[in-house]
């Protein structure tokens, strides 16, 4: 090869190399322009999407939970309060080794296995939020953890408002309690209002007036860095606290009533007849509402559920009992109104009552019978045969509608969740329920409050209150007023309806007979009326738990769980009734021995203020 | 007289410099200082540090501009060998947070893998320059072997991103030298076959993760995919005109990691928007095509391959880094030339431009 061709080759090669370079750089430039195109698309058409993400990144809205409304009784005594408690919380996503951290924390605080489980379940769904591992720390634990906190990244001592109930078990059934917001709650609540709030009213007043008590969350807009630490607060809107509630309850009376029921199963409902104000509503056994808030042992809750005595059942509104003889004043009124009972008309009460063509006799509780009685003395002595006869003559078609006027067998629209209606049976109901006609014998036993008839203690109390008001039925209520923006908003008493009699004197007749029950020589509850500083109108009741047929054994000889229920209804003072009540003691035996003395205690407490 | 001597000395000193290229470079460096001030939380100290590195880089550029291609060619094997030795030293004495990439001596910390971006084009040009196409199998094999060796030394640091870049640079210079189609297909087939083996045996789990995340960043928004997601948010939220200088919320509140180094482009795009991005890309393209123009009249194939190789290296860096910030390339930890914080890359990039200018200048000088 000559130098010339060599040089030519070199020239050609240099030109070729240059072409290749242009090709490669050209291709690269094209790719770069495509990237520019893509960036242009991101920064124009799609920029809003990214701007939103960027804002979301660094501006965080931190909800400020409102403080829950306080609950007071009618005299301004605090029933439910908020206090500061501390929880040990973790942000799961920020913890490298969760198990190690938890076991380290368990050395510092007494953390139960179930609490760890619950944390893990909760932590799974809210990885980026502080999730409590243990709540309601003791002061000692707080101190121990606080010292170690610098060694425990992403572990926080969080302050939160804990609910405290001044009267504990005594008001547990009325006030209810708070619980963690469940998945089911989430579906029905306005999540916006619950931002920052962890607990929701689960039962009782806490549940009923949740929307009044809750308040409105505030909002703090803060600039945060990638670690979530707040750098600067931009904007702060204070939360609006929940409304304080004023209940109709009398806290001291409530306590007296629940103390009187200590160790017993049953209920007391006390009402102010003129307003329908519930003065006391007790159901025993009760439970410690703290179990739901800040229990030491999560097993407590399981124990509550498993307890055979069912402490979570609010017997006052959910317990349904045969009223026994406490129904007699109402049956008497029904008889007077329908003309089947005539005042002062003598009636011979044999030891038993027989229906024509019916083999089985209906026996009186008094083996020898009451002899000559009137409608009044039948109430006073609680004569069964008189009322068998009266009910039989009236028939269910007259008796049932009259009793319905008193609201029996219906819910009373009390502002407390879970109220049950009881049962006031009639022919239609029987046909529908059993596909059978109504038998006259069923009317007969309904005359003494047995059979299908089932009433709640609340119904008995409101019906008794209607006796006290001579037929004016006030809607029972627990909320008397609430406080909004410093103003007290009273809710006026409401009338549910009126029972009118053709002759108003019949109210006096029945009331007088009930006064005799407590104060007369032959009254069934005379022992409970001794030395009373005021006059009481009452009626005892003994409700059979088991049907023994003809021969009724003496209740005191039976094992407790099949012993009769002991009932008592009353209102006082007779001249100007301030309180009406119903007391039921399950398996308490005779109404006069168990329920009546308890009623007397409650009446004394309220009327004499002998607290 | 002294005045005249002084001006002539200065003019002789700057004589090899290409005015157009210098103007473009200085424009990008001005942007670089501007954005670094912002990305470093308006720290004057960090910005000053960056300015000093730019200064050293410019001095390196000036120095390299005075080295004739002949000298460069003569030193190429020795420089490459030295670079390999430094890489070996890194394996034994290196430092770094997750991988060993730096060699420290007193206050100076050197990243030998960055130097490869200069020495790889040099050694490939040295081997393939003297022979005209069709290139001998021996030479191509030797060039490939050396590139593979350097790649391996970087990969075991481990620095997969730089290793891939180094091999891409080496292969692109080989392509530039004009190898036959047989080689191209052969190499393509070889890499295709070796891919599963590399995945199985050569890659560490975190490297595999990065590649997996590249294909689906949302699967791990707080882990490996986090960088890309935050980077895209930064770029996209910049909009048309940007949030304004020092107004990047993504960088200032630490949502965007590595925001002064690998993800500096994202901060730039967030603060200066599409207008700023277009300006920067136009500047890079102008620099590239000026380099292409410089190589046009390469006096010999060595010089031409060297300029072309360095130019392609720049192109690859820019492409991969920008693509990475919008999720079009895996997060490899490679800087954006001239913009990112970091001395080794800045100095070697500017030195490369010095080499290119020298080649151009002495080619002209010889032509005259």
PDB file of N, CA and C in Angstrom, chain A residues 516-546:
ATOM      1  N   UNK A 516    -103.924   2.157 101.328  1.00  0.00           N
ATOM      2  CA  UNK A 516    -104.189   1.137 102.332  1.00  0.00           C
ATOM      3  C   UNK A 516    -103.219  -0.037 102.246  1.00  0.00           C
ATOM      4  N   UNK A 517    -102.773  -0.334 101.052  1.00  0.00           N
ATOM      5  CA  UNK A 517    -101.794  -1.416 100.898  1.00  0.00           C
ATOM      6  C   UNK A 517    -100.610  -1.168 101.822  1.00  0.00           C
ATOM      7  N   UNK A 518    -100.207   0.107 101.921  1.00  0.00           N
ATOM      8  CA  UNK A 518     -99.014   0.448 102.692  1.00  0.00           C
ATOM      9  C   UNK A 518     -99.362   0.835 104.124  1.00  0.00           C
ATOM     10  N   UNK A 519    -100.484   1.515 104.289  1.00  0.00           N
ATOM     11  CA  UNK A 519    -100.729   2.105 105.600  1.00  0.00           C
ATOM     12  C   UNK A 519    -101.836   1.436 106.411  1.00  0.00           C
ATOM     13  N   UNK A 520    -102.702   0.621 105.769  1.00  0.00           N
ATOM     14  CA  UNK A 520    -103.818   0.036 106.526  1.00  0.00           C
ATOM     15  C   UNK A 520    -103.398  -1.240 107.235  1.00  0.00           C
ATOM     16  N   UNK A 521    -104.224  -1.591 108.185  1.00  0.00           N
ATOM     17  CA  UNK A 521    -103.959  -2.754 109.027  1.00  0.00           C
ATOM     18  C   UNK A 521    -103.841  -4.031 108.200  1.00  0.00           C
ATOM     19  N   UNK A 522    -104.718  -4.118 107.166  1.00  0.00           N
ATOM     20  CA  UNK A 522    -104.744  -5.338 106.360  1.00  0.00           C
ATOM     21  C   UNK A 522    -103.973  -5.198 105.047  1.00  0.00           C
ATOM     22  N   UNK A 523    -103.218  -4.127 104.856  1.00  0.00           N
ATOM     23  CA  UNK A 523    -102.444  -3.923 103.619  1.00  0.00           C
ATOM     24  C   UNK A 523    -101.311  -4.919 103.501  1.00  0.00           C
ATOM     25  N   UNK A 524    -101.036  -5.343 102.282  1.00  0.00           N
ATOM     26  CA  UNK A 524     -99.986  -6.359 102.095  1.00  0.00           C
ATOM     27  C   UNK A 524     -98.597  -5.809 102.386  1.00  0.00           C
ATOM     28  N   UNK A 525     -98.449  -4.466 102.282  1.00  0.00           N
ATOM     29  CA  UNK A 525     -97.105  -3.905 102.490  1.00  0.00           C
ATOM     30  C   UNK A 525     -97.075  -3.049 103.732  1.00  0.00           C
ATOM     31  N   UNK A 526     -97.946  -3.370 104.706  1.00  0.00           N
ATOM     32  CA  UNK A 526     -98.064  -2.501 105.883  1.00  0.00           C
ATOM     33  C   UNK A 526     -96.748  -2.359 106.639  1.00  0.00           C
ATOM     34  N   UNK A 527     -95.948  -3.409 106.580  1.00  0.00           N
ATOM     35  CA  UNK A 527     -94.661  -3.327 107.304  1.00  0.00           C
ATOM     36  C   UNK A 527     -93.755  -2.255 106.697  1.00  0.00           C
ATOM     37  N   UNK A 528     -93.905  -2.022 105.420  1.00  0.00           N
ATOM     38  CA  UNK A 528     -93.073  -1.012 104.767  1.00  0.00           C
ATOM     39  C   UNK A 528     -93.643   0.385 104.939  1.00  0.00           C
ATOM     40  N   UNK A 529     -94.837   0.489 105.472  1.00  0.00           N
ATOM     41  CA  UNK A 529     -95.428   1.804 105.636  1.00  0.00           C
ATOM     42  C   UNK A 529     -95.290   2.347 107.043  1.00  0.00           C
ATOM     43  N   UNK A 530     -94.738   1.543 107.941  1.00  0.00           N
ATOM     44  CA  UNK A 530     -94.631   1.939 109.339  1.00  0.00           C
ATOM     45  C   UNK A 530     -93.819   3.215 109.485  1.00  0.00           C
ATOM     46  N   UNK A 531     -94.322   4.100 110.293  1.00  0.00           N
ATOM     47  CA  UNK A 531     -93.619   5.349 110.647  1.00  0.00           C
ATOM     48  C   UNK A 531     -93.269   6.222 109.454  1.00  0.00           C
ATOM     49  N   UNK A 532     -93.999   6.068 108.346  1.00  0.00           N
ATOM     50  CA  UNK A 532     -93.671   6.926 107.199  1.00  0.00           C
ATOM     51  C   UNK A 532     -94.126   8.342 107.473  1.00  0.00           C
ATOM     52  N   UNK A 533     -93.285   9.320 107.156  1.00  0.00           N
ATOM     53  CA  UNK A 533     -93.582  10.723 107.414  1.00  0.00           C
ATOM     54  C   UNK A 533     -94.485  11.293 106.324  1.00  0.00           C
ATOM     55  N   UNK A 534     -94.820  10.522 105.364  1.00  0.00           N
ATOM     56  CA  UNK A 534     -95.656  10.965 104.253  1.00  0.00           C
ATOM     57  C   UNK A 534     -96.481   9.751 103.871  1.00  0.00           C
ATOM     58  N   UNK A 535     -97.474   9.950 103.032  1.00  0.00           N
ATOM     59  CA  UNK A 535     -98.327   8.834 102.678  1.00  0.00           C
ATOM     60  C   UNK A 535     -97.939   8.267 101.315  1.00  0.00           C
ATOM     61  N   UNK A 536     -97.911   6.943 101.292  1.00  0.00           N
ATOM     62  CA  UNK A 536     -97.467   6.243 100.081  1.00  0.00           C
ATOM     63  C   UNK A 536     -98.657   5.478  99.504  1.00  0.00           C
ATOM     64  N   UNK A 537     -98.798   5.516  98.184  1.00  0.00           N
ATOM     65  CA  UNK A 537     -99.725   4.610  97.510  1.00  0.00           C
ATOM     66  C   UNK A 537     -98.893   3.541  96.841  1.00  0.00           C
ATOM     67  N   UNK A 538     -99.148   2.266  97.179  1.00  0.00           N
ATOM     68  CA  UNK A 538     -98.287   1.218  96.627  1.00  0.00           C
ATOM     69  C   UNK A 538     -99.046  -0.032  96.297  1.00  0.00           C
ATOM     70  N   UNK A 539     -98.368  -0.938  95.656  1.00  0.00           N
ATOM     71  CA  UNK A 539     -98.955  -2.248  95.395  1.00  0.00           C
ATOM     72  C   UNK A 539     -97.846  -3.280  95.296  1.00  0.00           C
ATOM     73  N   UNK A 540     -98.064  -4.350  96.048  1.00  0.00           N
ATOM     74  CA  UNK A 540     -97.072  -5.427  96.015  1.00  0.00           C
ATOM     75  C   UNK A 540     -97.358  -6.355  94.842  1.00  0.00           C
ATOM     76  N   UNK A 541     -96.360  -7.113  94.484  1.00  0.00           N
ATOM     77  CA  UNK A 541     -96.550  -8.100  93.428  1.00  0.00           C
ATOM     78  C   UNK A 541     -95.615  -9.265  93.661  1.00  0.00           C
ATOM     79  N   UNK A 542     -96.095 -10.444  93.396  1.00  0.00           N
ATOM     80  CA  UNK A 542     -95.259 -11.631  93.503  1.00  0.00           C
ATOM     81  C   UNK A 542     -95.476 -12.399  92.215  1.00  0.00           C
ATOM     82  N   UNK A 543     -94.487 -12.415  91.387  1.00  0.00           N
ATOM     83  CA  UNK A 543     -94.689 -13.013  90.068  1.00  0.00           C
ATOM     84  C   UNK A 543     -94.097 -14.402  90.041  1.00  0.00           C
ATOM     85  N   UNK A 544     -94.945 -15.352  89.597  1.00  0.00           N
ATOM     86  CA  UNK A 544     -94.470 -16.731  89.507  1.00  0.00           C
ATOM     87  C   UNK A 544     -93.460 -16.864  88.388  1.00  0.00           C
ATOM     88  N   UNK A 545     -92.409 -17.570  88.673  1.00  0.00           N
ATOM     89  CA  UNK A 545     -91.416 -17.834  87.635  1.00  0.00           C
ATOM     90  C   UNK A 545     -91.785 -19.123  86.933  1.00  0.00           C
ATOM     91  N   UNK A 546     -92.375 -20.067  87.703  1.00  0.00           N
ATOM     92  CA  UNK A 546     -92.751 -21.356  87.141  1.00  0.00           C
ATOM     93  C   UNK A 546     -94.212 -21.596  87.462  1.00  0.00           C
TER      94      UNK A 546
END
